[in-house]
mmCIF file of C-alpha atoms and ligand atoms in Angstrom:
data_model
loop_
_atom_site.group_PDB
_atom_site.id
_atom_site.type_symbol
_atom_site.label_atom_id
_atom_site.label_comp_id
_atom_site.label_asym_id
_atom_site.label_seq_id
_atom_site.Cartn_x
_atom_site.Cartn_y
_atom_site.Cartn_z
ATOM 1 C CA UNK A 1 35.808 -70.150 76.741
ATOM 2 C CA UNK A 2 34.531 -72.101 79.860
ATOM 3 C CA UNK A 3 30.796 -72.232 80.035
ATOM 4 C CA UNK A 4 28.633 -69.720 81.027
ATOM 5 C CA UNK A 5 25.640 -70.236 83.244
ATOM 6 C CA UNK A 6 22.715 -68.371 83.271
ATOM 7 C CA UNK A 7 19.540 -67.327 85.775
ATOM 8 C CA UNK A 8 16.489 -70.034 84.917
ATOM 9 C CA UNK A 9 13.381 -68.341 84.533
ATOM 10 C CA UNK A 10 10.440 -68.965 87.180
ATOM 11 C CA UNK A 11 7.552 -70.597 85.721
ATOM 12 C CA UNK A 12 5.599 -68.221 87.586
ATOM 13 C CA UNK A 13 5.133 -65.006 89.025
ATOM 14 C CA UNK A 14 7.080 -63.432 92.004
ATOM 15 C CA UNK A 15 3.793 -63.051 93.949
ATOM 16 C CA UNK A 16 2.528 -66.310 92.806
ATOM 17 C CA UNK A 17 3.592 -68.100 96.004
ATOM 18 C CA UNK A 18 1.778 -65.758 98.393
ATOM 19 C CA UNK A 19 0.838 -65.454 101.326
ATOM 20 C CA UNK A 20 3.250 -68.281 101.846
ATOM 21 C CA UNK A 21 6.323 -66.718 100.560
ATOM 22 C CA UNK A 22 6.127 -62.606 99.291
ATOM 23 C CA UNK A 23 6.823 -61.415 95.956
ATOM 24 C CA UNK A 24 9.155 -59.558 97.885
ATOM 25 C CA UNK A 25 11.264 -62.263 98.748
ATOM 26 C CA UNK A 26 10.748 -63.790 95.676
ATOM 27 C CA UNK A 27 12.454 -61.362 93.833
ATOM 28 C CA UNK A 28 15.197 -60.488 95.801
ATOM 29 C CA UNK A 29 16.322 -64.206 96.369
ATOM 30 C CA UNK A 30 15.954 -64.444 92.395
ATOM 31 C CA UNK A 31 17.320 -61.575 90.924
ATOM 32 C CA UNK A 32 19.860 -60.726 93.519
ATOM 33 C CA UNK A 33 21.200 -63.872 95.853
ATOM 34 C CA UNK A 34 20.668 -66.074 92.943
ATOM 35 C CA UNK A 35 22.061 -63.887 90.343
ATOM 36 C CA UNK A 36 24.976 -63.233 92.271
ATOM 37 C CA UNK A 37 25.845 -67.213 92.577
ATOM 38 C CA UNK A 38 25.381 -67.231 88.784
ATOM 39 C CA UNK A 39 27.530 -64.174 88.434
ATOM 40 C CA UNK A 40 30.263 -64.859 90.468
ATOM 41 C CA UNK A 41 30.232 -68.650 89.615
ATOM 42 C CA UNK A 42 31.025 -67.600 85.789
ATOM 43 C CA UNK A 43 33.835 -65.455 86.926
ATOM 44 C CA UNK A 44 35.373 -67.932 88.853
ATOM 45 C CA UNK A 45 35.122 -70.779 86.411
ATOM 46 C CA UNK A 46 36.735 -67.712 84.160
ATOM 47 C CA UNK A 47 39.859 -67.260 86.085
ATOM 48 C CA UNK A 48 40.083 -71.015 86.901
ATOM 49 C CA UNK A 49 40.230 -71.813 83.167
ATOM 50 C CA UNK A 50 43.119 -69.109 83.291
ATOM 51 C CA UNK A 51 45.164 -70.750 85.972
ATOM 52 C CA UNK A 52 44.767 -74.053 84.323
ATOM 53 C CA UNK A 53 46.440 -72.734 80.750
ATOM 54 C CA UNK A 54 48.749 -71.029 83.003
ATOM 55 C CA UNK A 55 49.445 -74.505 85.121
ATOM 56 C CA UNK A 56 48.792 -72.335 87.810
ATOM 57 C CA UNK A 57 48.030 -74.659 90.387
ATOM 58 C CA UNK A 58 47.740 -72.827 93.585
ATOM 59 C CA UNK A 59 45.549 -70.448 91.333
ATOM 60 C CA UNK A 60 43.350 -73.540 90.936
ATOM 61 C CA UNK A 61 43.178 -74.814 94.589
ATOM 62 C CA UNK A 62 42.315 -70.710 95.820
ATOM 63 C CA UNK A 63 39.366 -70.605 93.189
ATOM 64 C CA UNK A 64 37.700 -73.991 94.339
ATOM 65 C CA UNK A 65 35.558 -72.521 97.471
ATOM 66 C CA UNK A 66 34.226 -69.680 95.276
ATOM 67 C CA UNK A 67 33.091 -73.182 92.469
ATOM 68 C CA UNK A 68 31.693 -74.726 94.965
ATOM 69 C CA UNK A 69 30.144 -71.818 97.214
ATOM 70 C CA UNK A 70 28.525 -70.025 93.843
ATOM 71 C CA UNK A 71 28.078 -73.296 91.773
ATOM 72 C CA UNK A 72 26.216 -74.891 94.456
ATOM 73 C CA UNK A 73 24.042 -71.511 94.751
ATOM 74 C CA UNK A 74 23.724 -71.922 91.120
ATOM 75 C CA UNK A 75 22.491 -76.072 91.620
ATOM 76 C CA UNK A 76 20.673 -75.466 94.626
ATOM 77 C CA UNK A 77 18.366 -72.861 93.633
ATOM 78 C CA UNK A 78 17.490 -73.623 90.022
ATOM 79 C CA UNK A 79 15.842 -76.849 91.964
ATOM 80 C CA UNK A 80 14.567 -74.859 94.856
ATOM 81 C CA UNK A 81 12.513 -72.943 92.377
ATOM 82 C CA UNK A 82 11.431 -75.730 90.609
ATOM 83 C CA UNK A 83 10.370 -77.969 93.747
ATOM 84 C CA UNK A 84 7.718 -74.233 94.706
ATOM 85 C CA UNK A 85 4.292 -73.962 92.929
ATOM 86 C CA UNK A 86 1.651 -71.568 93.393
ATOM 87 C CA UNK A 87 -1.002 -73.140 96.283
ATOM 88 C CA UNK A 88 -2.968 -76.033 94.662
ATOM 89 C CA UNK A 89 -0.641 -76.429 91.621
ATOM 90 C CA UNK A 90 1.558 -78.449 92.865
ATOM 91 C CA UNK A 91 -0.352 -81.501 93.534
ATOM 92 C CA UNK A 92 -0.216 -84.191 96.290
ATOM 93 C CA UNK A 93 2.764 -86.947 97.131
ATOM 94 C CA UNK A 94 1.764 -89.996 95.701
ATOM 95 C CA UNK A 95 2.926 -93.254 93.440
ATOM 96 C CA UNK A 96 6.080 -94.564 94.710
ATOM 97 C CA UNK A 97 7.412 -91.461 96.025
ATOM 98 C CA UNK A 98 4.237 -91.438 98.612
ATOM 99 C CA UNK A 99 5.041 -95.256 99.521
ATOM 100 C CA UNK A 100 8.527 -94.503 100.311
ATOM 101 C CA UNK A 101 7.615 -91.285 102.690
ATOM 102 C CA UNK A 102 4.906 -94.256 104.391
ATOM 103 C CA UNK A 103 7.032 -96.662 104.886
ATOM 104 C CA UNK A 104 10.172 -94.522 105.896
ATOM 105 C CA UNK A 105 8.366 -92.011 108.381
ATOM 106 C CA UNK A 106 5.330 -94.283 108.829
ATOM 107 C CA UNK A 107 3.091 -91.222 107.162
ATOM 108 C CA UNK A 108 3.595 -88.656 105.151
ATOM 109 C CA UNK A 109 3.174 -85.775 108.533
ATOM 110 C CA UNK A 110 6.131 -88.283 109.823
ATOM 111 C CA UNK A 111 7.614 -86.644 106.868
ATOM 112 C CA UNK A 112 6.872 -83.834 107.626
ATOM 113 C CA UNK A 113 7.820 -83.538 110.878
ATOM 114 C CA UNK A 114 11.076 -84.913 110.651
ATOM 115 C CA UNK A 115 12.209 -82.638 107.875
ATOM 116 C CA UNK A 116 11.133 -79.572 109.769
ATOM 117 C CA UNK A 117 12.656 -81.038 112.961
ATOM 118 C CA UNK A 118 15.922 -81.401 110.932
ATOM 119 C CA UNK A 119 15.617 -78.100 109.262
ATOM 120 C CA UNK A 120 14.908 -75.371 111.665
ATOM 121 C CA UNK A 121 18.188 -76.178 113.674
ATOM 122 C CA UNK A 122 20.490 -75.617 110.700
ATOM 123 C CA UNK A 123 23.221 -73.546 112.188
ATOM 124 C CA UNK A 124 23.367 -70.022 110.675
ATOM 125 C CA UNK A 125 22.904 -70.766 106.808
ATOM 126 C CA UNK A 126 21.882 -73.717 104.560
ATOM 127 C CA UNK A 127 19.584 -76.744 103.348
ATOM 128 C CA UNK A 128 17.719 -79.468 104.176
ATOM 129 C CA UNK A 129 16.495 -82.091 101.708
ATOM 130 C CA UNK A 130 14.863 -85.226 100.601
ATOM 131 C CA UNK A 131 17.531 -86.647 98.605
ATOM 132 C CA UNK A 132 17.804 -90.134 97.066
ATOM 133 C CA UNK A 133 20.534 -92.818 97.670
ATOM 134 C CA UNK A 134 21.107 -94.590 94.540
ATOM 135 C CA UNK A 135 23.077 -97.639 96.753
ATOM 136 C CA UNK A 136 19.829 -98.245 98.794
ATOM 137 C CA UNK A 137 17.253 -97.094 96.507
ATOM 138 C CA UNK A 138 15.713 -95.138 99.460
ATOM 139 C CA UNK A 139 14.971 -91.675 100.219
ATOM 140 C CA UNK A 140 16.764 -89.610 102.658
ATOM 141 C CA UNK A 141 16.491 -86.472 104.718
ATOM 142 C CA UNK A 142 19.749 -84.760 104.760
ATOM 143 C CA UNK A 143 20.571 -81.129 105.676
ATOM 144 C CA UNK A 144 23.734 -79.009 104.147
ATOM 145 C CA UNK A 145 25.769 -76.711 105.250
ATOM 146 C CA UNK A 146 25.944 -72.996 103.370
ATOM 147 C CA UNK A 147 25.718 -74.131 99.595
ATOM 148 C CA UNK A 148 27.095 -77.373 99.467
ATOM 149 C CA UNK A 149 25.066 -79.251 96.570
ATOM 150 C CA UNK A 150 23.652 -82.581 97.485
ATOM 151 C CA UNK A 151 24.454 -84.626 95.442
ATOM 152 C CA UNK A 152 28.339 -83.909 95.675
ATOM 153 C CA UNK A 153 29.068 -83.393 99.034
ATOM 154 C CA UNK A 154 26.718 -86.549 100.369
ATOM 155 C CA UNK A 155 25.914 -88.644 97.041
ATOM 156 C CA UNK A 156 22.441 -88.152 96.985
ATOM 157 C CA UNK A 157 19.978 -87.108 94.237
ATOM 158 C CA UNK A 158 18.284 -84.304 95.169
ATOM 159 C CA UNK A 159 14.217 -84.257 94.655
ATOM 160 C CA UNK A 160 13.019 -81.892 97.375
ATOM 161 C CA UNK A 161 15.634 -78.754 98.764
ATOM 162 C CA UNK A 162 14.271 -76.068 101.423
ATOM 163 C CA UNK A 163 16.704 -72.997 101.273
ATOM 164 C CA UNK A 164 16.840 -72.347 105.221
ATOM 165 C CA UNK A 165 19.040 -69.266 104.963
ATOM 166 C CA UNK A 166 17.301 -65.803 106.400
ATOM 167 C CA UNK A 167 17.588 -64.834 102.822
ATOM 168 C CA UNK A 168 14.636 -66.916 102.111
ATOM 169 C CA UNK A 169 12.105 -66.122 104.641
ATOM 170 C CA UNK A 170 13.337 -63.491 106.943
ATOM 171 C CA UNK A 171 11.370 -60.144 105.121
ATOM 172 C CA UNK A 172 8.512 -62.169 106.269
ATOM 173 C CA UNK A 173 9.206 -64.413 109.248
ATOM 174 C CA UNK A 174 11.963 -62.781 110.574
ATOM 175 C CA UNK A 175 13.835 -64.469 112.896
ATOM 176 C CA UNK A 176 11.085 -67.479 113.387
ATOM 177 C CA UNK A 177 12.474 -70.363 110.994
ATOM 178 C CA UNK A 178 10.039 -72.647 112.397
ATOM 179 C CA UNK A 179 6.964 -70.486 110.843
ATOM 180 C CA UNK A 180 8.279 -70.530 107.692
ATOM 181 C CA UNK A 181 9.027 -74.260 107.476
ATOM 182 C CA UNK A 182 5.457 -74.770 108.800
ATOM 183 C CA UNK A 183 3.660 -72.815 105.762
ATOM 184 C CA UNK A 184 6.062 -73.984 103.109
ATOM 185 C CA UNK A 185 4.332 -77.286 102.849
ATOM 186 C CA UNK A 186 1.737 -75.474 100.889
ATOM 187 C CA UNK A 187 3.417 -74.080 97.861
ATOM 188 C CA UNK A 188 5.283 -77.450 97.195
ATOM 189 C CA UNK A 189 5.525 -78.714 93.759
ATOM 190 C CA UNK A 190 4.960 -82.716 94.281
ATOM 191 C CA UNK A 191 4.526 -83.017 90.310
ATOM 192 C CA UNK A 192 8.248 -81.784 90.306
ATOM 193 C CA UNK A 193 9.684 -83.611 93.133
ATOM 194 C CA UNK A 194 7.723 -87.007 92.074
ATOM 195 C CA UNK A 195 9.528 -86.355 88.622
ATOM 196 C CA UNK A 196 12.795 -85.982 89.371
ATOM 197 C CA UNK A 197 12.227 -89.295 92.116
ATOM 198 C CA UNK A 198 11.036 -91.278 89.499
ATOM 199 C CA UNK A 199 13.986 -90.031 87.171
ATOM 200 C CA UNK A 200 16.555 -90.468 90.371
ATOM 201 C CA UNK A 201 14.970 -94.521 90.977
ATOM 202 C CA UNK A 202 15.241 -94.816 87.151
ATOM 203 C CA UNK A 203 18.965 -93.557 86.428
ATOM 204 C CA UNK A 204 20.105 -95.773 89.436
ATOM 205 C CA UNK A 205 18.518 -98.667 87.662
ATOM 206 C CA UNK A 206 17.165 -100.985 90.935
ATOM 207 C CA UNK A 207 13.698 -101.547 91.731
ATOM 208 C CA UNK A 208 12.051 -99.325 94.109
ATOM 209 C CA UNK A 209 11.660 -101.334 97.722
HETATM 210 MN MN1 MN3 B 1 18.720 -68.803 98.870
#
């Protein structure tokens, strides 16, 4: 029996991220666009696992976009959740993650403002994020088409993802991206991203430049 995945929890309340983001949006993009990815992800891995006892190859090839549309839902979002905290919970860049932001965008609102420069033109649906490049040690902004996971479509650890489909801000922004990007900064969970940067920095073994 392949694996089956299953919807995280939150580790807080749909309306716990307002006014930035509604309870409204918080539940649809969790129960129903994330559920879906988890959903269709364990069918897919289902019939996959079927092709390969039948040595169904073509089978195999056909199911791969639906693996890596619906598993890299599945990746992108159970860190997207993480990464949000309710306003003032999620404390403030700092450490070696907050050096890194200095010395790469010469503050952290050169952060800032780079992301969201990279972000709002995403064309039609996808990501942007801070990854980590285990070769360099360094942190990266890097933006992603549709689902594609970080980490295996550019080799980066993620630590920071901002889901730039309309799915995830247009009940309340509508069409103005921009907006959205602009309040998100508030409801970010540094505690979380700072973890998984010190984790990323750790697993690749170097020393942090
Ligand atoms: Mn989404």
């Amino acid at each position: 029996m392949a694996h089956k995945y299953t919807l995280p929890k939150l580790a807080y309340d749909y309306s716990a991220l307002e006014p930035v983001i509604s309870g409204e949006i918080m539940q649809l993009h969790h129960q129903k666009h994330h559920n879906g990815y988890v959903t269709n992800l364990n069918a897919a891995l289902e019939k996959y696992e079927q092709a390969e006892k039948n040595n169904d190859l073509d089978a195999m090839i056909a199911l791969q976009s639906a693996i890596r549309f619906n598993g890299g839902g599945h990746i992108n979002h159970s860190i997207f959740w993480t990464n949000l905290a309710p306003k003032g919970h999620g404390g403030e860049p700092q450490g070696d993650l907050r050096k890194q932001l200095d010395h790469h965008f010469g503050s952290f609102d050169g952060f800032v403002q780079k992301f969201n420069a990279l972000a709002a033109p995403v064309q039609g649906s996808g990501w942007c994020w801070l990854g980590f490049c285990p070769k360099s040690q360094q942190v990266m902004i890097q933006t992603c088409s549709n689902q594609d996971p970080l980490y295996a479509t550019h080799g980066l650890i993620p630590l920071l993802g901002v889901d730039v489909w309309e799915h995830a801000y247009y009940l309340q922004y509508k069409n103005v991206r921009p907006d959205y990007l602009k309040a998100i900064w508030q409801v970010i969970n540094w505690n979380d991203v700072a973890m998984r940067f010190e984790t990323a920095s750790n697993l690749s073994g170097g020393s942090i430049k």
